[in-house]
mmCIF file of C-alpha atoms in Angstrom:
data_model
loop_
_atom_site.group_PDB
_atom_site.id
_atom_site.type_symbol
_atom_site.label_atom_id
_atom_site.label_comp_id
_atom_site.label_asym_id
_atom_site.label_seq_id
_atom_site.Cartn_x
_atom_site.Cartn_y
_atom_site.Cartn_z
ATOM 1 C CA UNK A 1 12.052 177.007 -70.926
ATOM 2 C CA UNK A 2 12.480 177.886 -74.621
ATOM 3 C CA UNK A 3 14.473 180.975 -75.490
ATOM 4 C CA UNK A 4 14.972 182.419 -78.984
ATOM 5 C CA UNK A 5 17.561 185.195 -79.326
ATOM 6 C CA UNK A 6 18.165 187.147 -82.563
ATOM 7 C CA UNK A 7 17.295 184.128 -84.688
ATOM 8 C CA UNK A 8 17.358 184.350 -88.485
ATOM 9 C CA UNK A 9 16.669 181.420 -90.810
ATOM 10 C CA UNK A 10 17.066 181.061 -94.558
ATOM 11 C CA UNK A 11 17.424 178.599 -97.404
ATOM 12 C CA UNK A 12 20.620 179.833 -99.053
ATOM 13 C CA UNK A 13 19.004 182.647 -101.066
ATOM 14 C CA UNK A 14 18.628 184.983 -98.091
ATOM 15 C CA UNK A 15 16.834 184.903 -94.775
ATOM 16 C CA UNK A 16 13.137 184.093 -94.526
ATOM 17 C CA UNK A 17 12.959 184.702 -90.770
ATOM 18 C CA UNK A 18 14.659 187.831 -89.449
ATOM 19 C CA UNK A 19 16.137 188.534 -86.014
ATOM 20 C CA UNK A 20 13.402 187.071 -83.850
ATOM 21 C CA UNK A 21 13.713 187.136 -80.068
ATOM 22 C CA UNK A 22 11.121 185.747 -77.655
ATOM 23 C CA UNK A 23 10.673 183.173 -74.910
ATOM 24 C CA UNK A 24 8.113 180.462 -74.276
ATOM 25 C CA UNK A 25 7.523 179.689 -70.606
ATOM 26 C CA UNK A 26 6.989 176.254 -69.139
ATOM 27 C CA UNK A 27 3.343 175.273 -69.451
ATOM 28 C CA UNK A 28 2.646 177.809 -72.214
ATOM 29 C CA UNK A 29 0.959 177.367 -75.595
ATOM 30 C CA UNK A 30 2.315 179.777 -78.211
ATOM 31 C CA UNK A 31 0.803 179.953 -81.688
ATOM 32 C CA UNK A 32 2.630 181.443 -84.672
ATOM 33 C CA UNK A 33 0.296 183.222 -87.090
ATOM 34 C CA UNK A 34 0.661 185.101 -90.342
ATOM 35 C CA UNK A 35 -0.078 184.909 -94.073
ATOM 36 C CA UNK A 36 1.282 182.182 -96.333
ATOM 37 C CA UNK A 37 5.007 182.509 -96.922
ATOM 38 C CA UNK A 38 5.700 184.664 -93.858
ATOM 39 C CA UNK A 39 8.130 182.144 -92.308
ATOM 40 C CA UNK A 40 5.931 180.226 -89.854
ATOM 41 C CA UNK A 41 6.975 176.701 -90.883
ATOM 42 C CA UNK A 42 10.562 177.833 -91.422
ATOM 43 C CA UNK A 43 10.730 178.990 -87.810
ATOM 44 C CA UNK A 44 9.198 175.738 -86.523
ATOM 45 C CA UNK A 45 11.768 173.712 -88.460
ATOM 46 C CA UNK A 46 14.577 175.782 -86.979
ATOM 47 C CA UNK A 47 13.186 175.174 -83.475
ATOM 48 C CA UNK A 48 13.315 171.451 -84.268
ATOM 49 C CA UNK A 49 16.906 171.904 -85.535
ATOM 50 C CA UNK A 50 15.917 170.724 -88.995
ATOM 51 C CA UNK A 51 17.154 173.945 -90.591
ATOM 52 C CA UNK A 52 20.376 175.861 -89.858
ATOM 53 C CA UNK A 53 19.889 179.204 -88.160
ATOM 54 C CA UNK A 54 21.800 182.223 -86.919
ATOM 55 C CA UNK A 55 21.398 183.409 -83.349
ATOM 56 C CA UNK A 56 20.590 181.239 -80.342
ATOM 57 C CA UNK A 57 17.804 178.773 -79.584
ATOM 58 C CA UNK A 58 18.052 177.481 -76.030
ATOM 59 C CA UNK A 59 16.126 174.778 -74.188
ATOM 60 C CA UNK A 60 16.396 175.148 -70.417
ATOM 61 C CA UNK A 61 19.329 177.490 -70.989
ATOM 62 C CA UNK A 62 21.240 175.090 -73.264
ATOM 63 C CA UNK A 63 21.810 175.946 -76.946
ATOM 64 C CA UNK A 64 20.107 173.182 -78.936
ATOM 65 C CA UNK A 65 23.049 173.003 -81.378
ATOM 66 C CA UNK A 66 25.112 171.628 -78.491
ATOM 67 C CA UNK A 67 22.554 168.938 -77.587
ATOM 68 C CA UNK A 68 23.199 165.564 -79.284
ATOM 69 C CA UNK A 69 20.516 164.912 -81.869
ATOM 70 C CA UNK A 70 19.301 161.751 -80.195
ATOM 71 C CA UNK A 71 18.923 163.497 -76.843
ATOM 72 C CA UNK A 72 17.210 166.470 -78.477
ATOM 73 C CA UNK A 73 14.741 164.103 -80.161
ATOM 74 C CA UNK A 74 13.781 162.887 -76.699
ATOM 75 C CA UNK A 75 13.060 166.432 -75.532
ATOM 76 C CA UNK A 76 11.609 168.204 -78.588
ATOM 77 C CA UNK A 77 8.964 166.460 -80.710
ATOM 78 C CA UNK A 78 7.507 167.631 -84.026
ATOM 79 C CA UNK A 79 4.033 166.855 -85.366
ATOM 80 C CA UNK A 80 3.351 167.937 -88.950
ATOM 81 C CA UNK A 81 0.699 167.374 -91.593
ATOM 82 C CA UNK A 82 -0.198 163.786 -92.366
ATOM 83 C CA UNK A 83 2.692 162.507 -94.521
ATOM 84 C CA UNK A 84 2.594 160.384 -97.643
ATOM 85 C CA UNK A 85 2.789 156.726 -96.630
ATOM 86 C CA UNK A 86 5.255 154.380 -98.261
ATOM 87 C CA UNK A 87 5.566 151.633 -95.634
ATOM 88 C CA UNK A 88 2.759 149.683 -94.028
ATOM 89 C CA UNK A 89 4.041 149.598 -90.463
ATOM 90 C CA UNK A 90 1.512 148.623 -87.828
ATOM 91 C CA UNK A 91 0.013 151.308 -85.609
ATOM 92 C CA UNK A 92 1.894 149.896 -82.618
ATOM 93 C CA UNK A 93 5.277 149.876 -84.350
ATOM 94 C CA UNK A 94 4.690 153.401 -85.634
ATOM 95 C CA UNK A 95 4.045 154.620 -82.089
ATOM 96 C CA UNK A 96 7.083 152.640 -80.897
ATOM 97 C CA UNK A 97 9.332 154.750 -83.124
ATOM 98 C CA UNK A 98 8.853 157.505 -80.575
ATOM 99 C CA UNK A 99 10.792 155.477 -78.012
ATOM 100 C CA UNK A 100 14.004 155.135 -80.029
ATOM 101 C CA UNK A 101 15.613 158.357 -78.698
ATOM 102 C CA UNK A 102 15.502 156.704 -75.268
ATOM 103 C CA UNK A 103 16.921 153.314 -76.271
ATOM 104 C CA UNK A 104 20.275 152.626 -74.636
ATOM 105 C CA UNK A 105 22.821 151.646 -77.258
ATOM 106 C CA UNK A 106 22.347 151.586 -81.005
ATOM 107 C CA UNK A 107 21.824 147.835 -81.192
ATOM 108 C CA UNK A 108 19.466 147.594 -78.236
ATOM 109 C CA UNK A 109 15.813 146.812 -78.741
ATOM 110 C CA UNK A 110 12.905 148.291 -76.853
ATOM 111 C CA UNK A 111 12.593 147.278 -73.232
ATOM 112 C CA UNK A 112 9.426 146.227 -71.416
ATOM 113 C CA UNK A 113 9.289 149.767 -70.035
ATOM 114 C CA UNK A 114 9.367 151.135 -73.591
ATOM 115 C CA UNK A 115 6.564 148.837 -74.757
ATOM 116 C CA UNK A 116 4.520 149.740 -71.669
ATOM 117 C CA UNK A 117 4.943 153.402 -72.619
ATOM 118 C CA UNK A 118 3.800 152.614 -76.168
ATOM 119 C CA UNK A 119 0.713 150.793 -74.878
ATOM 120 C CA UNK A 120 -0.089 153.668 -72.521
ATOM 121 C CA UNK A 121 0.146 156.261 -75.312
ATOM 122 C CA UNK A 122 -2.087 154.187 -77.577
ATOM 123 C CA UNK A 123 -4.649 153.908 -74.762
ATOM 124 C CA UNK A 124 -4.546 157.674 -74.233
ATOM 125 C CA UNK A 125 -5.206 158.264 -77.927
ATOM 126 C CA UNK A 126 -7.925 155.619 -78.226
ATOM 127 C CA UNK A 127 -6.095 153.522 -80.817
ATOM 128 C CA UNK A 128 -5.226 150.420 -78.773
ATOM 129 C CA UNK A 129 -7.926 148.449 -80.593
ATOM 130 C CA UNK A 130 -6.204 149.026 -83.961
ATOM 131 C CA UNK A 131 -2.655 148.423 -82.687
ATOM 132 C CA UNK A 132 -1.892 145.657 -85.202
ATOM 133 C CA UNK A 133 -3.530 147.314 -88.188
ATOM 134 C CA UNK A 134 -1.215 148.699 -90.924
ATOM 135 C CA UNK A 135 -1.198 152.490 -90.973
ATOM 136 C CA UNK A 136 -2.015 152.350 -94.685
ATOM 137 C CA UNK A 137 -5.405 150.874 -93.755
ATOM 138 C CA UNK A 138 -6.661 153.392 -91.197
ATOM 139 C CA UNK A 139 -8.521 156.693 -91.536
ATOM 140 C CA UNK A 140 -6.885 160.105 -91.599
ATOM 141 C CA UNK A 141 -8.097 160.851 -88.077
ATOM 142 C CA UNK A 142 -6.767 157.532 -86.781
ATOM 143 C CA UNK A 143 -3.439 158.149 -88.507
ATOM 144 C CA UNK A 144 -3.019 161.587 -86.958
ATOM 145 C CA UNK A 145 -3.862 160.129 -83.532
ATOM 146 C CA UNK A 146 -1.221 157.466 -84.180
ATOM 147 C CA UNK A 147 1.349 160.111 -85.053
ATOM 148 C CA UNK A 148 0.460 162.109 -81.938
ATOM 149 C CA UNK A 149 0.807 158.931 -79.848
ATOM 150 C CA UNK A 150 4.296 158.532 -81.345
ATOM 151 C CA UNK A 151 5.086 162.114 -80.288
ATOM 152 C CA UNK A 152 3.800 161.466 -76.759
ATOM 153 C CA UNK A 153 5.860 158.263 -76.579
ATOM 154 C CA UNK A 154 8.972 160.411 -76.890
ATOM 155 C CA UNK A 155 8.130 161.909 -73.470
ATOM 156 C CA UNK A 156 9.101 165.362 -74.779
ATOM 157 C CA UNK A 157 9.378 168.640 -72.907
ATOM 158 C CA UNK A 158 8.357 170.605 -76.013
ATOM 159 C CA UNK A 159 5.891 169.725 -78.768
ATOM 160 C CA UNK A 160 6.141 171.629 -82.057
ATOM 161 C CA UNK A 161 3.132 171.605 -84.360
ATOM 162 C CA UNK A 162 3.378 172.514 -88.049
ATOM 163 C CA UNK A 163 -0.193 172.725 -89.354
ATOM 164 C CA UNK A 164 -1.110 169.179 -88.212
ATOM 165 C CA UNK A 165 -4.831 169.911 -88.709
ATOM 166 C CA UNK A 166 -4.642 170.226 -92.495
ATOM 167 C CA UNK A 167 -6.922 167.758 -94.279
ATOM 168 C CA UNK A 168 -8.613 166.698 -91.011
ATOM 169 C CA UNK A 169 -12.359 166.924 -90.484
ATOM 170 C CA UNK A 170 -13.525 169.420 -87.842
ATOM 171 C CA UNK A 171 -14.283 166.630 -85.364
ATOM 172 C CA UNK A 172 -10.718 165.320 -85.607
ATOM 173 C CA UNK A 173 -9.273 168.838 -85.342
ATOM 174 C CA UNK A 174 -11.094 169.448 -82.066
ATOM 175 C CA UNK A 175 -10.163 165.989 -80.799
ATOM 176 C CA UNK A 176 -6.480 166.562 -81.536
ATOM 177 C CA UNK A 177 -6.501 169.923 -79.732
ATOM 178 C CA UNK A 178 -8.140 168.331 -76.693
ATOM 179 C CA UNK A 179 -5.464 165.613 -76.543
ATOM 180 C CA UNK A 180 -2.716 168.227 -76.789
ATOM 181 C CA UNK A 181 -4.261 170.369 -74.058
ATOM 182 C CA UNK A 182 -4.533 167.340 -71.763
ATOM 183 C CA UNK A 183 -0.843 166.564 -72.358
ATOM 184 C CA UNK A 184 0.128 170.188 -71.711
ATOM 185 C CA UNK A 185 -1.820 170.333 -68.423
ATOM 186 C CA UNK A 186 -0.519 166.973 -67.210
ATOM 187 C CA UNK A 187 3.149 167.469 -68.142
ATOM 188 C CA UNK A 188 3.312 171.271 -67.806
ATOM 189 C CA UNK A 189 5.051 171.161 -71.168
ATOM 190 C CA UNK A 190 5.559 173.716 -73.918
ATOM 191 C CA UNK A 191 3.622 173.756 -77.185
ATOM 192 C CA UNK A 192 4.613 175.958 -80.124
ATOM 193 C CA UNK A 193 2.099 175.653 -82.949
ATOM 194 C CA UNK A 194 1.470 176.834 -86.470
ATOM 195 C CA UNK A 195 -2.201 176.730 -87.437
ATOM 196 C CA UNK A 196 -3.514 178.069 -90.730
ATOM 197 C CA UNK A 197 -6.986 178.610 -89.231
ATOM 198 C CA UNK A 198 -7.155 181.655 -86.951
ATOM 199 C CA UNK A 199 -10.198 180.159 -85.209
ATOM 200 C CA UNK A 200 -7.958 177.312 -84.026
ATOM 201 C CA UNK A 201 -5.361 179.840 -82.897
ATOM 202 C CA UNK A 202 -7.954 181.745 -80.876
ATOM 203 C CA UNK A 203 -9.328 178.622 -79.204
ATOM 204 C CA UNK A 204 -5.903 177.161 -78.358
ATOM 205 C CA UNK A 205 -3.213 179.796 -77.781
ATOM 206 C CA UNK A 206 -2.112 181.523 -74.596
ATOM 207 C CA UNK A 207 -0.045 183.964 -76.659
ATOM 208 C CA UNK A 208 0.314 184.638 -80.378
ATOM 209 C CA UNK A 209 3.435 185.538 -82.344
ATOM 210 C CA UNK A 210 2.339 187.354 -85.498
ATOM 211 C CA UNK A 211 4.829 187.281 -88.367
ATOM 212 C CA UNK A 212 4.995 189.683 -91.296
ATOM 213 C CA UNK A 213 7.467 188.640 -94.010
ATOM 214 C CA UNK A 214 9.595 186.917 -91.404
ATOM 215 C CA UNK A 215 9.615 189.847 -88.988
ATOM 216 C CA UNK A 216 7.816 190.021 -85.660
ATOM 217 C CA UNK A 217 4.710 192.161 -86.084
ATOM 218 C CA UNK A 218 3.220 191.443 -82.659
ATOM 219 C CA UNK A 219 3.650 189.151 -79.658
ATOM 220 C CA UNK A 220 1.006 189.269 -76.980
ATOM 221 C CA UNK A 221 -2.039 187.520 -75.579
ATOM 222 C CA UNK A 222 -4.373 185.850 -78.021
ATOM 223 C CA UNK A 223 -7.115 188.468 -77.522
ATOM 224 C CA UNK A 224 -4.799 191.428 -78.017
ATOM 225 C CA UNK A 225 -3.059 190.152 -81.149
ATOM 226 C CA UNK A 226 -6.153 188.805 -82.904
ATOM 227 C CA UNK A 227 -8.142 191.967 -82.156
ATOM 228 C CA UNK A 228 -5.333 194.447 -82.768
ATOM 229 C CA UNK A 229 -4.422 196.746 -85.627
ATOM 230 C CA UNK A 230 -1.304 194.806 -86.634
ATOM 231 C CA UNK A 231 -3.171 191.665 -87.681
ATOM 232 C CA UNK A 232 -5.404 193.736 -89.963
ATOM 233 C CA UNK A 233 -2.338 195.352 -91.519
ATOM 234 C CA UNK A 234 -0.542 192.033 -91.993
ATOM 235 C CA UNK A 235 -3.553 190.245 -93.518
ATOM 236 C CA UNK A 236 -4.729 193.387 -95.358
ATOM 237 C CA UNK A 237 -8.288 193.005 -94.088
ATOM 238 C CA UNK A 238 -10.364 193.542 -90.962
ATOM 239 C CA UNK A 239 -9.911 190.056 -89.553
ATOM 240 C CA UNK A 240 -12.125 190.363 -86.467
ATOM 241 C CA UNK A 241 -14.967 192.004 -88.427
ATOM 242 C CA UNK A 242 -14.957 189.213 -91.009
ATOM 243 C CA UNK A 243 -14.919 186.507 -88.316
ATOM 244 C CA UNK A 244 -17.781 188.157 -86.424
ATOM 245 C CA UNK A 245 -19.759 188.490 -89.635
ATOM 246 C CA UNK A 246 -19.273 184.795 -90.359
ATOM 247 C CA UNK A 247 -20.383 183.897 -86.824
ATOM 248 C CA UNK A 248 -23.613 185.895 -87.196
ATOM 249 C CA UNK A 249 -24.570 183.682 -90.130
ATOM 250 C CA UNK A 250 -24.727 180.754 -87.711
ATOM 251 C CA UNK A 251 -27.095 182.679 -85.442
ATOM 252 C CA UNK A 252 -29.876 182.906 -88.054
#
């Protein structure tokens, strides 16, 4: 469904991501791992067409540069870290923003079908009871559920995640992963995720793309990448040994 061919991405001072090629199949969860500054978020932003890139990124065989932005927004959704809030929109109107790529005509409002979709997404995320509350007056976990409901309201084919778990308590992290997995199973959609925590990667990913200074160091199943030699080289430590040592402390 998602095909990346010889993709390089930079910020004007040279490339940060170098000549990456891989595919993500329908119904697959791919996590991008690597140390800080290796190009994980840069790649995610290119997949969302928020950064210019060289090479080809195709969705269902169509280069995303050729897809009108509004249409692309209805097919590829991005969930990032909780943003700074400057406007006190209600929860319901925040979720409703996810329907705008599907509105017919620039001056058209949301239809009954759109509002029904908004209500359904809020029900799925357990936030229907706070629908009228300003987003500046809800908890971090409720806000991230609201933002995920907005993503789901887009009815996307692909969900991109750029460290959305940062600053969330463990309970909310697990809850968010469970909601995403339910969406992926129901819609047979694609998820490409950047998680800072390798424990989250291990519990969530089908495959892992390991980056080293913007280059592909490994791409394989979660078990093979996270237990392999390349991850130790890239992180300059024995990752699995440290994780296992930490786990044994819980067994005492």
